[in-house]
PDB file of C-alpha atoms in Angstrom:
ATOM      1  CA  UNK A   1     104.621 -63.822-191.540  1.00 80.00           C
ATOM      2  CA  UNK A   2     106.091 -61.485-188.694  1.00 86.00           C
ATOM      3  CA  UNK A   3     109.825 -61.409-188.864  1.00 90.00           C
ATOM      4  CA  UNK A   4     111.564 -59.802-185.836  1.00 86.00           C
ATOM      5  CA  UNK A   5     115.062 -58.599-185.719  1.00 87.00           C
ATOM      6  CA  UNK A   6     117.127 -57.887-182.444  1.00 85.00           C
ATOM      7  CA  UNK A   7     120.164 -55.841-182.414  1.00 83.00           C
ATOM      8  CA  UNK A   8     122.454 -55.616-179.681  1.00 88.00           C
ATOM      9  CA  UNK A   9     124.824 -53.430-179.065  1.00 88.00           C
ATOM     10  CA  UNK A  10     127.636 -53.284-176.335  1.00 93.00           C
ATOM     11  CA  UNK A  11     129.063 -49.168-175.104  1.00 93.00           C
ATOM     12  CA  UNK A  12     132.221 -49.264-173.475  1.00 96.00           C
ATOM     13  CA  UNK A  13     133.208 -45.695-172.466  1.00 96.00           C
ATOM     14  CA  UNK A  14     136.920 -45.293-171.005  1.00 97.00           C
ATOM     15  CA  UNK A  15     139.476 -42.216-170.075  1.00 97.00           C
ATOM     16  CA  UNK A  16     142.287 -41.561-171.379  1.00 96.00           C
ATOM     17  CA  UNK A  17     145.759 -39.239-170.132  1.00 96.00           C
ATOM     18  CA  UNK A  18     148.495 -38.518-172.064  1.00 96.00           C
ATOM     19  CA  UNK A  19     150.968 -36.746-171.314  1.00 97.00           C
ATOM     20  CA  UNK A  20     153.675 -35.622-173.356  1.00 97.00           C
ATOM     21  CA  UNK A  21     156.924 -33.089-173.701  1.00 97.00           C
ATOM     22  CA  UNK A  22     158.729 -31.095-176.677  1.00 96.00           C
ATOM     23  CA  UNK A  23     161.821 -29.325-176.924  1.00 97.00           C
ATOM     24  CA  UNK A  24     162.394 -27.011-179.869  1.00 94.00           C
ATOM     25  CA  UNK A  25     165.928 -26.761-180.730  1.00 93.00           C
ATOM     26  CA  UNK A  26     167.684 -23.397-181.727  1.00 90.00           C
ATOM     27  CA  UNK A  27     167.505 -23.492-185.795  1.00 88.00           C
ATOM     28  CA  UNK A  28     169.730 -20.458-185.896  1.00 88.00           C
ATOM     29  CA  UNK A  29     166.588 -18.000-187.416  1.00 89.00           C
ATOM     30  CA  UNK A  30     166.307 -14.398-186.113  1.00 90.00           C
ATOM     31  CA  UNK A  31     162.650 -14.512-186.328  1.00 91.00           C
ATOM     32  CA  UNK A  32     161.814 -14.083-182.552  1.00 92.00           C
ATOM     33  CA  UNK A  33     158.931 -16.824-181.515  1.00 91.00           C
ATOM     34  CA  UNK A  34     157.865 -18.131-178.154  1.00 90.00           C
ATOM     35  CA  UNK A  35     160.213 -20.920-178.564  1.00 90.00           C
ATOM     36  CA  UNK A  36     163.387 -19.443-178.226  1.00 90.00           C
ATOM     37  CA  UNK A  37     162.189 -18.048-174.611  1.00 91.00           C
ATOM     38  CA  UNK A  38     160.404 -21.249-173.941  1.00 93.00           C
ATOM     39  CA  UNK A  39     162.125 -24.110-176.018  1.00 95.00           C
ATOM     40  CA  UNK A  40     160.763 -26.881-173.321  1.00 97.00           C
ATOM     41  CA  UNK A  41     156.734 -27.509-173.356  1.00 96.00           C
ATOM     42  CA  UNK A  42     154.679 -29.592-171.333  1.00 96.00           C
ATOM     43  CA  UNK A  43     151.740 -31.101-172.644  1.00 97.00           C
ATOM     44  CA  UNK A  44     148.456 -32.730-170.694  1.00 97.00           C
ATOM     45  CA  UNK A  45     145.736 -34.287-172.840  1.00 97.00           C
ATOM     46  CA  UNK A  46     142.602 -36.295-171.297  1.00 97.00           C
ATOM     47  CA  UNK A  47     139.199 -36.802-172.379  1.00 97.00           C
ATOM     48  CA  UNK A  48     136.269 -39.642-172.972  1.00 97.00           C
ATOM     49  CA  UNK A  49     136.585 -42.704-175.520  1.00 95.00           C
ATOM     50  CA  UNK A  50     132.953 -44.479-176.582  1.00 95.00           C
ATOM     51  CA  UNK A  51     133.695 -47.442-178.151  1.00 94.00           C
ATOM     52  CA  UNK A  52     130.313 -49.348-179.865  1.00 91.00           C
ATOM     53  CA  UNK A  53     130.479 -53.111-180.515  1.00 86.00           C
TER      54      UNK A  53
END
């Protein structure tokens, strides 16, 4: 006896943005870091999602 299996599968592929913002507030430290000259940053995220069913 021949059994015989099928599989299907469905691929969805979508893109994605997101976009987001920060602010870093002054904590008072006298460590100098980028953030005290730049407190506001800007933030751009994309890319490819596969999604198998």
């Amino acid at each position: 006896m021949l059994r015989v299996q099928v599989v299907q599968y469905m691929i969805t592929v979508s893109q994605f943005y997101s976009p987001s913002s920060l602010y870093y507030f002054k904590d008072g430290s006298n460590t100098p870091t980028i953030y005290q000259d730049h407190p506001l940053n800007f933030n751009l995220s994309f890319g490819l999602r596969f999604n198998l069913k």
